[in-house]
Amino acid sequence: MLFSKNVKSSAHCLPSPDGRYIATLFPTLINVRSVQSWELIHVVRLPQDFIGPFLSFQWSPSSRLLLVASSDQLRVFSALDGNYHATIRNPVAPHLKPTYIDFGASDTEICVMASFGLKLAVFDLNSSKAIEIGSPKFSSSTAVRRGFSFRPQSHHLALLTRTAGRDMVSIHAFPSRELQRSWAPDTIDAQGLLWSPDGRWLVVWESPALGHKVVFYTPDGNLFKIWSGPVNPTHEEKDFALGAGVKTVQFSPDARLLAISDHNRSLSIVDMASTMEVLRLQHPNNLVPKGTLQIWQERIGISHGPIMHTFIRASQAISPPPRPQEAAEQLSGCATIAFDLSSNLIATRIEEFPSTVWIWDVQAAVLRAVLLFHGSVSTLSWHPHVRETLLIRCEGDHYNSVVFVWDPLSEGPQSVDFSQQLSGFKAVGKWHASWLGLDASTPLSIFYSDTQNYVLASLADLDRESLPWINPRNPQGGDGPSRAESPLELVPATEDEADEEDALQTGDDGDIVMEDSYGYKR
């Protein structure tokens, strides 16, 4: 395993969706670095009237643009040159803080959710127009993404609203976002909607307090079918109708399957070709190792050096550790469902056993692996371009700057410890780790960042593969942390950049300034 050198970071540091660039937002500028050359390729100087605190910093879907948002301004910059700059002022009413700001279905569409569910504003940067849709049902930062969904290919917007105690689903065309169709779904208190990856289905699910119910609609809004719970419940589930209903809904990447979890320890798999339930996965209380099931237990070694995380394969029956009794809230059901790229494997985490990862083979309808950690599992992320490769992060003092990588052929999860690459050997502030979204032809790489530094880790086999970056100062990645770069050192005082700064502040070179963000309403 090899690491890149450290680079100066901040609380806002993100790799691009295609994995080729890394952008870091500082108080007065944005640095964009190429992963391949490991050189700074572009610097965006922020206008003097655009000051923090910044609420959002996002890449566009195509990795061409960067969105920076404060409480009263949104700015969009070109990530690779200075040819594009858009400004949106006062995206929501004064004294209101947006709860969600991000790109929409394309690079030139910005979605802003106002607090208290007042409205969803959609800005079109090409036409310098905005459209407002009132009364979105979900506006909190934790639930807002359940309330709208973009259809693949056609980019139609499906939005869940609620007025006068009644749910409504509306379909809006791209890019004008004009209303094309609206209807009242067959629900009393819908908890979310989602387009299938192939755009053939729109599903809406009911509140768990009102039973098991997932409604399938065609793209034009016609009711096709209603799923009302397990088809052949087990003896333990015979009274499922008396319990809480749907908790999580997730499509497979190829749109062939839909996974539905409730507040029990089971998972229903629906075949979208027939919209029939074809499989019921039950998380067992007792785990018995066998030829088709791998059970890996974590062992933590604490010494004077770094904490060591190793895994041993269980040889006898074992029970997964339950949620501590002193937990503030006793939760139940499947909290996380994640399909891998091939749609053959599903990784799950249930609330009763928060430190356990369950990996299912849906083609063979068997439990393939169980990973037992000491700390609660916080995130599960399959690689976006490599099949059957899972990234896991846990919570707790023993997991500072540590993530784990698992694949079916590995001898248990492999730990990746970034703390040894940091100047203080521990994270500063909040830290996050994610896959670097390079294509499958490049070695597996992980991006890590805290509030002071970011670094890359490569799982490349140097006998057969080359590093995805050029790192002349620390080619072996094992000589300790490199000197962190200051943002002042990364900005050469050239005449061209001074001209670029003037152009950004004056609105030249194609600057789109949307002073009146509510000039176009529907």
Short mmCIF file of C-alpha atoms in Angstrom, two decimals:
data_model
loop_
_atom_site.label_atom_id
_atom_site.label_comp_id
_atom_site.label_asym_id
_atom_site.label_seq_id
_atom_site.Cartn_x
_atom_site.Cartn_y
_atom_site.Cartn_z
CA MET A 1 0.00 0.00 0.00
CA LEU A 2 1.36 3.39 -1.00
CA PHE A 3 0.42 6.92 0.04
CA SER A 4 0.76 10.27 -1.68
CA LYS A 5 2.34 13.23 0.03
CA ASN A 6 0.23 15.49 2.23
CA VAL A 7 -1.37 18.59 0.75
CA LYS A 8 -2.89 21.52 2.61
CA SER A 9 -6.63 21.03 3.07
CA SER A 10 -9.62 22.70 4.72
CA ALA A 11 -13.09 21.78 5.95
CA HIS A 12 -14.21 21.88 2.29
CA CYS A 13 -12.09 19.49 0.21
CA LEU A 14 -13.53 17.10 -2.39
CA PRO A 15 -12.36 14.85 -5.21
CA SER A 16 -14.16 15.24 -8.54
CA PRO A 17 -16.74 12.59 -9.51
CA ASP A 18 -14.40 11.22 -12.19
CA GLY A 19 -11.51 11.04 -9.71
CA ARG A 20 -9.16 13.14 -11.81
CA TYR A 21 -9.06 16.30 -9.71
CA ILE A 22 -9.16 17.46 -6.10
CA ALA A 23 -10.59 20.87 -5.17
CA THR A 24 -9.97 22.66 -1.87
CA LEU A 25 -11.90 25.73 -0.74
CA PHE A 26 -10.01 28.32 1.31
CA PRO A 27 -11.41 31.65 2.60
CA THR A 28 -10.22 33.59 -0.46
CA LEU A 29 -9.53 31.03 -3.18
CA ILE A 30 -10.07 27.53 -4.54
CA ASN A 31 -7.17 25.24 -5.45
CA VAL A 32 -7.70 22.52 -8.06
CA ARG A 33 -5.07 19.78 -8.27
CA SER A 34 -4.61 17.07 -10.88
CA VAL A 35 -4.43 13.57 -9.39
CA GLN A 36 -2.32 12.22 -12.25
CA SER A 37 0.41 14.88 -12.22
CA TRP A 38 -0.11 15.86 -8.55
CA GLU A 39 0.36 19.47 -9.66
CA LEU A 40 -1.82 22.48 -9.02
CA ILE A 41 -3.56 23.15 -12.36
CA HIS A 42 -5.95 26.00 -11.55
CA VAL A 43 -6.56 28.62 -8.87
CA VAL A 44 -9.90 30.41 -8.54
CA ARG A 45 -9.74 33.64 -6.58
CA LEU A 46 -13.02 34.42 -4.84
CA PRO A 47 -14.52 37.91 -5.29
CA GLN A 48 -13.94 40.26 -2.38
CA ASP A 49 -17.66 40.55 -1.60
CA PHE A 50 -18.02 36.76 -1.40
CA ILE A 51 -17.08 35.77 2.12
CA GLY A 52 -17.89 32.87 4.41
CA PRO A 53 -19.01 31.02 6.27
CA PHE A 54 -19.62 28.73 3.30
CA LEU A 55 -22.61 26.39 3.45
CA SER A 56 -21.88 24.15 0.49
CA PHE A 57 -19.00 23.21 -1.80
CA GLN A 58 -19.80 20.77 -4.61
CA TRP A 59 -18.51 19.41 -7.90
CA SER A 60 -20.82 19.33 -10.90
CA PRO A 61 -21.80 15.90 -12.29
CA SER A 62 -19.37 16.22 -15.22
CA SER A 63 -16.42 17.39 -13.04
CA ARG A 64 -16.24 20.68 -14.97
CA LEU A 65 -17.72 23.19 -12.52
CA LEU A 66 -17.55 24.01 -8.82
CA LEU A 67 -20.41 25.35 -6.69
CA VAL A 68 -19.68 27.51 -3.65
CA ALA A 69 -22.54 28.77 -1.49
CA SER A 70 -22.84 31.23 1.37
CA SER A 71 -26.05 32.31 3.10
CA ASP A 72 -26.84 35.04 0.53
CA GLN A 73 -24.87 34.08 -2.60
CA LEU A 74 -24.21 31.10 -4.83
CA ARG A 75 -21.19 31.13 -7.11
CA VAL A 76 -20.36 28.66 -9.87
CA PHE A 77 -16.80 28.58 -11.25
CA SER A 78 -15.05 26.62 -13.95
CA ALA A 79 -12.78 24.07 -12.30
CA LEU A 80 -10.16 23.95 -15.05
CA ASP A 81 -10.01 27.49 -16.43
CA GLY A 82 -11.47 30.96 -15.91
CA ASN A 83 -13.97 30.88 -18.77
CA TYR A 84 -17.12 30.46 -16.67
CA HIS A 85 -18.54 32.27 -13.66
CA ALA A 86 -22.18 32.48 -12.55
CA THR A 87 -23.67 34.32 -9.60
CA ILE A 88 -27.01 33.85 -7.85
CA ARG A 89 -27.88 36.39 -5.18
CA ASN A 90 -30.47 35.93 -2.45
CA PRO A 91 -31.50 32.38 -3.41
CA VAL A 92 -33.93 32.26 -0.47
CA ALA A 93 -35.80 34.90 1.51
CA PRO A 94 -33.74 37.08 3.86
CA HIS A 95 -33.01 35.63 7.30
CA LEU A 96 -33.70 32.10 6.06
CA LYS A 97 -30.89 29.57 5.78
CA PRO A 98 -30.99 27.06 2.90
CA THR A 99 -31.08 23.46 4.07
CA TYR A 100 -29.90 21.98 0.77
CA ILE A 101 -27.77 23.39 -2.06
CA ASP A 102 -26.40 21.29 -4.91
CA PHE A 103 -26.28 20.80 -8.65
CA GLY A 104 -29.42 19.36 -10.19
CA ALA A 105 -29.67 17.01 -13.15
CA SER A 106 -26.98 18.86 -15.13
CA ASP A 107 -24.03 21.20 -14.70
CA THR A 108 -26.17 24.26 -15.40
CA GLU A 109 -28.95 23.53 -12.90
CA ILE A 110 -28.82 24.47 -9.22
CA CYS A 111 -31.35 23.27 -6.62
CA VAL A 112 -31.88 25.18 -3.37
CA MET A 113 -34.24 24.10 -0.61
CA ALA A 114 -35.50 26.81 1.72
CA SER A 115 -35.88 26.07 5.41
CA PHE A 116 -39.27 25.22 6.92
CA GLY A 117 -40.35 23.62 3.64
CA LEU A 118 -41.36 26.92 2.06
CA LYS A 119 -40.14 26.14 -1.45
CA LEU A 120 -37.71 24.40 -3.73
CA ALA A 121 -35.96 26.85 -6.08
CA VAL A 122 -34.41 25.52 -9.30
CA PHE A 123 -32.04 27.86 -11.16
CA ASP A 124 -31.14 27.45 -14.84
CA LEU A 125 -27.75 29.03 -15.46
CA ASN A 126 -28.14 28.88 -19.24
CA SER A 127 -31.30 30.98 -19.35
CA SER A 128 -30.65 32.98 -16.14
CA LYS A 129 -34.13 32.03 -14.93
CA ALA A 130 -35.49 30.41 -11.80
CA ILE A 131 -38.60 28.45 -10.97
CA GLU A 132 -40.05 28.00 -7.50
CA ILE A 133 -42.13 25.05 -6.34
CA GLY A 134 -43.96 25.55 -3.08
CA SER A 135 -44.58 23.21 -0.15
CA PRO A 136 -41.99 20.46 -0.66
CA LYS A 137 -42.72 17.77 1.90
CA PHE A 138 -39.16 17.24 3.12
CA SER A 139 -36.85 20.17 3.74
CA SER A 140 -34.55 19.12 6.60
CA SER A 141 -30.95 18.39 5.65
CA THR A 142 -31.29 14.72 6.68
CA ALA A 143 -34.50 14.00 4.76
CA VAL A 144 -34.51 16.40 1.81
CA ARG A 145 -33.14 13.88 -0.72
CA ARG A 146 -36.06 11.56 -0.08
CA GLY A 147 -38.44 14.22 -1.36
CA PHE A 148 -37.27 14.55 -4.98
CA SER A 149 -35.57 12.45 -7.62
CA PHE A 150 -34.19 13.02 -11.13
CA ARG A 151 -35.08 10.54 -13.85
CA PRO A 152 -32.01 9.13 -15.64
CA GLN A 153 -31.49 10.13 -19.29
CA SER A 154 -34.50 12.47 -19.59
CA HIS A 155 -33.72 14.37 -16.33
CA HIS A 156 -37.40 14.78 -15.39
CA LEU A 157 -37.84 15.97 -11.81
CA ALA A 158 -40.25 14.05 -9.57
CA LEU A 159 -41.14 16.01 -6.43
CA LEU A 160 -43.17 15.07 -3.37
CA THR A 161 -45.17 17.96 -1.91
CA ARG A 162 -47.83 18.22 0.79
CA THR A 163 -50.58 20.82 1.04
CA ALA A 164 -53.73 20.82 3.16
CA GLY A 165 -52.73 17.47 4.68
CA ARG A 166 -52.50 15.72 1.32
CA ASP A 167 -49.51 14.26 -0.53
CA MET A 168 -48.92 15.21 -4.17
CA VAL A 169 -46.39 13.95 -6.73
CA SER A 170 -45.47 16.29 -9.57
CA ILE A 171 -43.35 15.69 -12.69
CA HIS A 172 -41.39 18.63 -14.12
CA ALA A 173 -39.75 18.73 -17.56
CA PHE A 174 -36.08 19.47 -18.17
CA PRO A 175 -34.70 22.10 -18.45
CA SER A 176 -37.68 24.46 -18.08
CA ARG A 177 -39.07 22.54 -15.07
CA GLU A 178 -42.59 23.23 -16.29
CA LEU A 179 -45.23 21.10 -14.66
CA GLN A 180 -46.18 18.15 -16.88
CA ARG A 181 -48.21 15.96 -14.58
CA SER A 182 -49.30 15.82 -10.94
CA TRP A 183 -51.39 13.39 -8.94
CA ALA A 184 -52.22 12.34 -5.40
CA PRO A 185 -50.35 9.08 -4.67
CA ASP A 186 -52.08 6.14 -3.07
CA THR A 187 -50.55 6.99 0.31
CA ILE A 188 -51.58 8.81 3.46
CA ASP A 189 -48.14 9.96 4.60
CA ALA A 190 -45.54 9.14 1.92
CA GLN A 191 -41.95 9.01 3.15
CA GLY A 192 -40.10 9.28 -0.15
CA LEU A 193 -39.97 8.66 -3.88
CA LEU A 194 -37.30 7.30 -6.21
CA TRP A 195 -36.79 6.78 -9.95
CA SER A 196 -35.37 3.44 -11.04
CA PRO A 197 -31.90 3.63 -12.69
CA ASP A 198 -33.43 2.82 -16.10
CA GLY A 199 -36.19 5.43 -15.68
CA ARG A 200 -39.01 2.91 -16.17
CA TRP A 201 -40.46 3.10 -12.67
CA LEU A 202 -41.22 5.67 -10.02
CA VAL A 203 -41.73 4.19 -6.55
CA VAL A 204 -43.35 5.90 -3.56
CA TRP A 205 -43.36 4.35 -0.10
CA GLU A 206 -45.71 4.84 2.83
CA SER A 207 -44.89 5.83 6.41
CA PRO A 208 -43.84 2.83 8.54
CA ALA A 209 -46.56 3.77 11.01
CA LEU A 210 -49.16 2.94 8.35
CA GLY A 211 -47.96 -0.52 7.41
CA HIS A 212 -46.02 -2.11 4.56
CA LYS A 213 -46.70 -0.29 1.31
CA VAL A 214 -44.61 0.55 -1.77
CA VAL A 215 -46.47 1.95 -4.78
CA PHE A 216 -45.12 1.43 -8.32
CA TYR A 217 -45.96 4.08 -10.95
CA THR A 218 -45.15 4.25 -14.64
CA PRO A 219 -43.24 7.37 -15.80
CA ASP A 220 -46.49 9.06 -16.87
CA GLY A 221 -47.98 8.63 -13.39
CA ASN A 222 -50.23 5.60 -13.86
CA LEU A 223 -50.55 3.25 -10.90
CA PHE A 224 -49.13 -0.15 -11.81
CA LYS A 225 -48.85 -2.17 -8.61
CA ILE A 226 -48.72 -1.98 -4.81
CA TRP A 227 -46.35 -4.05 -2.69
CA SER A 228 -47.99 -4.77 0.69
CA GLY A 229 -45.38 -6.77 2.57
CA PRO A 230 -43.71 -10.19 2.45
CA VAL A 231 -45.42 -12.72 0.20
CA ASN A 232 -44.47 -15.79 2.23
CA PRO A 233 -43.58 -14.58 5.72
CA THR A 234 -41.75 -16.91 8.06
CA HIS A 235 -43.29 -18.14 11.30
CA GLU A 236 -41.53 -15.34 13.20
CA GLU A 237 -42.98 -12.81 10.75
CA LYS A 238 -46.55 -14.08 10.64
CA ASP A 239 -47.75 -10.94 12.42
CA PHE A 240 -45.68 -8.53 10.30
CA ALA A 241 -48.80 -6.49 9.47
CA LEU A 242 -48.98 -5.42 13.12
CA GLY A 243 -45.42 -4.05 13.09
CA ALA A 244 -43.80 -1.00 11.56
CA GLY A 245 -43.61 -0.85 7.77
CA VAL A 246 -41.05 0.23 5.17
CA LYS A 247 -37.75 1.65 6.44
CA THR A 248 -35.41 1.73 3.41
CA VAL A 249 -35.81 1.30 -0.36
CA GLN A 250 -32.89 0.80 -2.78
CA PHE A 251 -32.63 -0.13 -6.48
CA SER A 252 -29.78 -2.20 -7.87
CA PRO A 253 -27.52 -0.34 -10.37
CA ASP A 254 -28.84 -2.38 -13.30
CA ALA A 255 -32.46 -1.68 -12.23
CA ARG A 256 -33.31 -5.41 -12.17
CA LEU A 257 -33.91 -5.58 -8.43
CA LEU A 258 -35.47 -3.48 -5.68
CA ALA A 259 -34.51 -4.09 -2.04
CA ILE A 260 -37.10 -3.16 0.60
CA SER A 261 -36.41 -3.29 4.33
CA ASP A 262 -38.79 -2.89 7.22
CA HIS A 263 -38.25 -2.70 10.97
CA ASN A 264 -37.64 -6.44 11.26
CA ARG A 265 -34.38 -8.27 10.55
CA SER A 266 -35.39 -9.17 7.02
CA LEU A 267 -34.98 -7.78 3.53
CA SER A 268 -37.36 -8.27 0.59
CA ILE A 269 -35.97 -8.45 -2.97
CA VAL A 270 -38.40 -7.53 -5.77
CA ASP A 271 -37.75 -8.53 -9.39
CA MET A 272 -38.58 -5.42 -11.43
CA ALA A 273 -39.30 -7.42 -14.57
CA SER A 274 -42.42 -8.82 -12.89
CA THR A 275 -42.58 -6.48 -9.85
CA MET A 276 -42.90 -9.65 -7.77
CA GLU A 277 -41.03 -10.49 -4.59
CA VAL A 278 -38.55 -13.25 -5.42
CA LEU A 279 -36.35 -13.42 -2.34
CA ARG A 280 -36.52 -12.81 1.41
CA LEU A 281 -33.20 -12.38 3.23
CA GLN A 282 -33.24 -12.97 7.00
CA HIS A 283 -30.40 -11.75 9.25
CA PRO A 284 -29.77 -14.64 11.68
CA ASN A 285 -28.99 -14.37 15.40
CA ASN A 286 -26.46 -17.18 15.24
CA LEU A 287 -23.75 -17.46 12.61
CA VAL A 288 -22.36 -20.88 11.68
CA PRO A 289 -19.26 -20.94 9.44
CA LYS A 290 -19.49 -23.12 6.36
CA GLY A 291 -18.03 -23.38 2.90
CA THR A 292 -20.15 -20.63 1.38
CA LEU A 293 -20.05 -18.31 4.40
CA GLN A 294 -17.00 -16.40 5.61
CA ILE A 295 -17.14 -14.90 9.10
CA TRP A 296 -14.36 -12.45 9.95
CA GLN A 297 -13.76 -11.15 13.48
CA GLU A 298 -11.74 -8.02 14.14
CA ARG A 299 -8.81 -8.10 16.55
CA ILE A 300 -7.35 -4.82 17.81
CA GLY A 301 -3.73 -4.74 18.98
CA ILE A 302 -2.75 -1.77 21.14
CA SER A 303 0.94 -1.09 21.79
CA HIS A 304 3.26 1.89 21.91
CA GLY A 305 3.03 2.19 18.15
CA PRO A 306 -0.01 2.51 15.89
CA ILE A 307 -3.15 0.52 16.65
CA MET A 308 -3.21 -2.69 14.60
CA HIS A 309 -6.45 -4.01 13.10
CA THR A 310 -6.36 -7.64 12.02
CA PHE A 311 -9.08 -10.17 11.22
CA ILE A 312 -9.33 -13.87 11.96
CA ARG A 313 -11.78 -16.25 10.36
CA ALA A 314 -14.27 -17.77 12.80
CA SER A 315 -14.16 -21.54 13.00
CA GLN A 316 -17.18 -22.08 15.25
CA ALA A 317 -20.66 -20.66 15.72
CA ILE A 318 -20.83 -17.07 16.92
CA SER A 319 -23.44 -14.41 17.59
CA PRO A 320 -22.99 -10.82 16.38
CA PRO A 321 -22.58 -8.28 19.21
CA PRO A 322 -25.88 -6.48 19.94
CA ARG A 323 -26.48 -2.78 20.42
CA PRO A 324 -25.41 -1.68 23.93
CA GLN A 325 -28.26 -1.65 26.43
CA GLU A 326 -27.28 1.84 27.58
CA ALA A 327 -27.86 3.26 24.07
CA ALA A 328 -30.07 6.34 24.15
CA GLU A 329 -32.52 4.86 21.65
CA GLN A 330 -33.23 1.24 20.84
CA LEU A 331 -33.60 1.06 17.07
CA SER A 332 -34.57 -1.83 14.82
CA GLY A 333 -34.59 -2.79 11.16
CA CYS A 334 -32.17 -2.57 8.27
CA ALA A 335 -30.59 0.89 8.27
CA THR A 336 -28.24 0.53 5.28
CA ILE A 337 -28.67 -1.26 1.95
CA ALA A 338 -25.93 -1.01 -0.70
CA PHE A 339 -25.74 -2.91 -4.01
CA ASP A 340 -22.36 -3.38 -5.61
CA LEU A 341 -21.65 -2.42 -9.24
CA SER A 342 -22.51 -5.89 -10.54
CA SER A 343 -25.85 -5.90 -8.67
CA ASN A 344 -24.97 -9.39 -7.42
CA LEU A 345 -23.88 -8.46 -3.89
CA ILE A 346 -25.74 -6.48 -1.22
CA ALA A 347 -24.10 -5.08 1.91
CA THR A 348 -26.45 -4.38 4.82
CA ARG A 349 -26.29 -3.08 8.37
CA ILE A 350 -29.14 -3.59 10.83
CA GLU A 351 -29.81 -1.49 13.90
CA GLU A 352 -29.82 -4.43 16.34
CA PHE A 353 -26.20 -5.31 15.41
CA PRO A 354 -24.60 -1.94 14.50
CA SER A 355 -21.01 -3.26 14.39
CA THR A 356 -21.73 -6.04 11.90
CA VAL A 357 -21.68 -5.94 8.09
CA TRP A 358 -23.69 -8.56 6.22
CA ILE A 359 -22.85 -9.33 2.59
CA TRP A 360 -25.42 -11.27 0.55
CA ASP A 361 -25.17 -12.98 -2.82
CA VAL A 362 -28.59 -12.35 -4.36
CA GLN A 363 -27.97 -14.61 -7.36
CA ALA A 364 -27.30 -17.61 -5.14
CA ALA A 365 -29.69 -16.36 -2.43
CA VAL A 366 -27.13 -16.99 0.34
CA LEU A 367 -25.26 -15.03 2.99
CA ARG A 368 -21.74 -14.80 1.57
CA ALA A 369 -19.77 -13.01 4.33
CA VAL A 370 -20.20 -11.44 7.77
CA LEU A 371 -17.71 -8.86 9.06
CA LEU A 372 -17.66 -8.32 12.84
CA PHE A 373 -16.09 -5.07 14.08
CA HIS A 374 -15.63 -3.66 17.58
CA GLY A 375 -17.03 -0.24 16.70
CA SER A 376 -20.32 0.74 15.11
CA VAL A 377 -20.22 0.79 11.31
CA SER A 378 -21.01 4.29 10.03
CA THR A 379 -20.69 4.01 6.23
CA LEU A 380 -20.64 1.32 3.54
CA SER A 381 -19.53 2.28 0.04
CA TRP A 382 -18.96 -0.02 -2.95
CA HIS A 383 -16.43 1.13 -5.53
CA PRO A 384 -18.23 2.98 -8.35
CA HIS A 385 -16.29 1.26 -11.16
CA VAL A 386 -14.87 -1.98 -9.71
CA ARG A 387 -17.09 -4.93 -8.91
CA GLU A 388 -17.41 -6.45 -5.44
CA THR A 389 -15.05 -4.06 -3.62
CA LEU A 390 -16.37 -2.48 -0.41
CA LEU A 391 -15.11 0.47 1.67
CA ILE A 392 -16.11 0.46 5.36
CA ARG A 393 -15.77 3.10 8.06
CA CYS A 394 -16.39 2.58 11.79
CA GLU A 395 -16.89 4.92 14.72
CA GLY A 396 -14.86 4.97 17.93
CA ASP A 397 -11.52 6.01 19.39
CA HIS A 398 -9.72 3.04 17.82
CA TYR A 399 -10.83 4.03 14.31
CA ASN A 400 -9.34 7.52 14.01
CA SER A 401 -8.42 7.92 10.31
CA VAL A 402 -8.82 4.17 9.66
CA VAL A 403 -11.00 2.59 6.95
CA PHE A 404 -11.33 -0.97 5.71
CA VAL A 405 -11.46 -2.53 2.23
CA TRP A 406 -13.10 -5.91 1.59
CA ASP A 407 -13.53 -8.10 -1.48
CA PRO A 408 -14.58 -11.77 -1.77
CA LEU A 409 -11.05 -13.00 -2.51
CA SER A 410 -9.34 -11.19 0.37
CA GLU A 411 -8.37 -12.78 3.68
CA GLY A 412 -10.73 -10.56 5.60
CA PRO A 413 -11.03 -6.76 5.48
CA GLN A 414 -7.79 -4.87 4.89
CA SER A 415 -7.21 -1.84 7.12
CA VAL A 416 -5.98 1.44 5.66
CA ASP A 417 -4.54 3.69 8.37
CA PHE A 418 -4.08 7.30 7.29
CA SER A 419 -3.02 8.54 10.73
CA GLN A 420 0.62 7.59 10.10
CA GLN A 421 0.66 9.96 7.12
CA LEU A 422 -0.50 12.98 9.14
CA SER A 423 1.76 15.47 10.86
CA GLY A 424 0.29 14.85 14.33
CA PHE A 425 -0.50 11.18 13.64
CA LYS A 426 -4.20 11.88 14.15
CA ALA A 427 -7.02 13.68 12.36
CA VAL A 428 -7.67 17.37 13.02
CA GLY A 429 -11.40 18.11 13.18
CA LYS A 430 -13.83 16.05 11.15
CA TRP A 431 -12.39 13.65 8.60
CA HIS A 432 -13.86 11.70 5.74
CA ALA A 433 -12.69 9.03 3.34
CA SER A 434 -14.13 7.91 0.01
CA TRP A 435 -13.22 6.04 -3.13
CA LEU A 436 -11.33 8.03 -5.72
CA GLY A 437 -13.69 7.62 -8.66
CA LEU A 438 -11.10 6.63 -11.27
CA ASP A 439 -12.14 4.02 -13.82
CA ALA A 440 -11.46 0.30 -13.46
CA SER A 441 -8.24 0.48 -15.51
CA THR A 442 -6.43 2.26 -12.67
CA PRO A 443 -5.49 0.76 -9.27
CA LEU A 444 -7.90 1.14 -6.36
CA SER A 445 -7.34 4.45 -4.60
CA ILE A 446 -8.88 6.11 -1.53
CA PHE A 447 -9.17 9.82 -0.82
CA TYR A 448 -8.76 11.02 2.78
CA SER A 449 -9.17 14.53 4.17
CA ASP A 450 -9.44 16.30 7.50
CA THR A 451 -9.49 20.05 8.14
CA GLN A 452 -5.72 20.43 7.65
CA ASN A 453 -4.46 17.85 5.15
CA TYR A 454 -5.56 15.48 2.45
CA VAL A 455 -3.76 12.41 1.16
CA LEU A 456 -4.38 9.53 -1.24
CA ALA A 457 -3.80 5.82 -0.65
CA SER A 458 -3.29 3.34 -3.46
CA LEU A 459 -3.83 -0.40 -3.15
CA ALA A 460 -1.73 -0.97 -6.29
CA ASP A 461 0.49 -3.99 -6.73
CA LEU A 462 3.70 -2.33 -7.98
CA ASP A 463 4.81 -5.54 -9.69
CA ARG A 464 1.84 -5.29 -12.07
CA GLU A 465 0.36 -1.81 -11.68
CA SER A 466 1.56 1.78 -11.57
CA LEU A 467 0.45 4.53 -9.21
CA PRO A 468 -2.38 6.76 -10.44
CA TRP A 469 -0.34 9.82 -9.44
CA ILE A 470 3.24 11.06 -9.80
CA ASN A 471 4.80 11.60 -6.39
CA PRO A 472 8.49 12.42 -6.78
CA ARG A 473 8.98 13.76 -3.23
CA ASN A 474 7.70 10.65 -1.45
CA PRO A 475 7.61 7.84 -4.03
CA GLN A 476 7.41 4.96 -1.54
CA GLY A 477 4.75 6.51 0.69
CA GLY A 478 6.43 5.08 3.77
CA ASP A 479 8.89 7.80 4.84
CA GLY A 480 6.44 9.61 7.10
CA PRO A 481 4.35 12.67 6.44
CA SER A 482 5.52 15.25 3.96
CA ARG A 483 5.54 18.98 4.60
CA ALA A 484 2.03 20.38 4.27
CA GLU A 485 1.75 23.04 1.60
CA SER A 486 0.46 26.48 2.46
CA PRO A 487 -2.25 27.91 0.20
CA LEU A 488 -0.10 31.04 -0.11
CA GLU A 489 2.72 28.99 -1.64
CA LEU A 490 0.36 27.38 -4.12
CA VAL A 491 -0.64 30.68 -5.76
CA PRO A 492 2.05 32.13 -7.99
CA ALA A 493 1.83 35.90 -8.28
CA THR A 494 1.60 36.01 -12.05
CA GLU A 495 0.17 38.74 -14.19
CA ASP A 496 -2.24 36.32 -15.88
CA GLU A 497 -3.87 35.39 -12.57
CA ALA A 498 -4.20 39.02 -11.59
CA ASP A 499 -6.07 39.61 -14.86
CA GLU A 500 -8.20 36.55 -14.13
CA GLU A 501 -9.12 37.93 -10.71
CA ASP A 502 -10.18 41.24 -12.24
CA ALA A 503 -12.32 39.39 -14.78
CA LEU A 504 -14.08 37.37 -12.08
CA GLN A 505 -14.86 40.47 -10.05
CA THR A 506 -16.13 42.54 -12.95
CA GLY A 507 -18.20 39.78 -14.56
CA ASP A 508 -16.27 39.65 -17.86
CA ASP A 509 -15.54 36.60 -20.00
CA GLY A 510 -18.98 35.08 -20.04
CA ASP A 511 -19.99 35.82 -16.45
CA ILE A 512 -23.67 35.10 -15.80
CA VAL A 513 -24.97 37.32 -13.01
CA MET A 514 -28.45 36.47 -11.75
CA GLU A 515 -29.14 39.51 -9.58
CA ASP A 516 -32.89 38.93 -9.37
CA SER A 517 -33.12 35.23 -8.60
CA TYR A 518 -36.91 35.31 -8.49
CA GLY A 519 -37.54 37.05 -11.78
CA TYR A 520 -39.15 33.96 -13.27
CA LYS A 521 -41.78 32.16 -11.23
CA ARG A 522 -44.37 29.47 -11.75
#
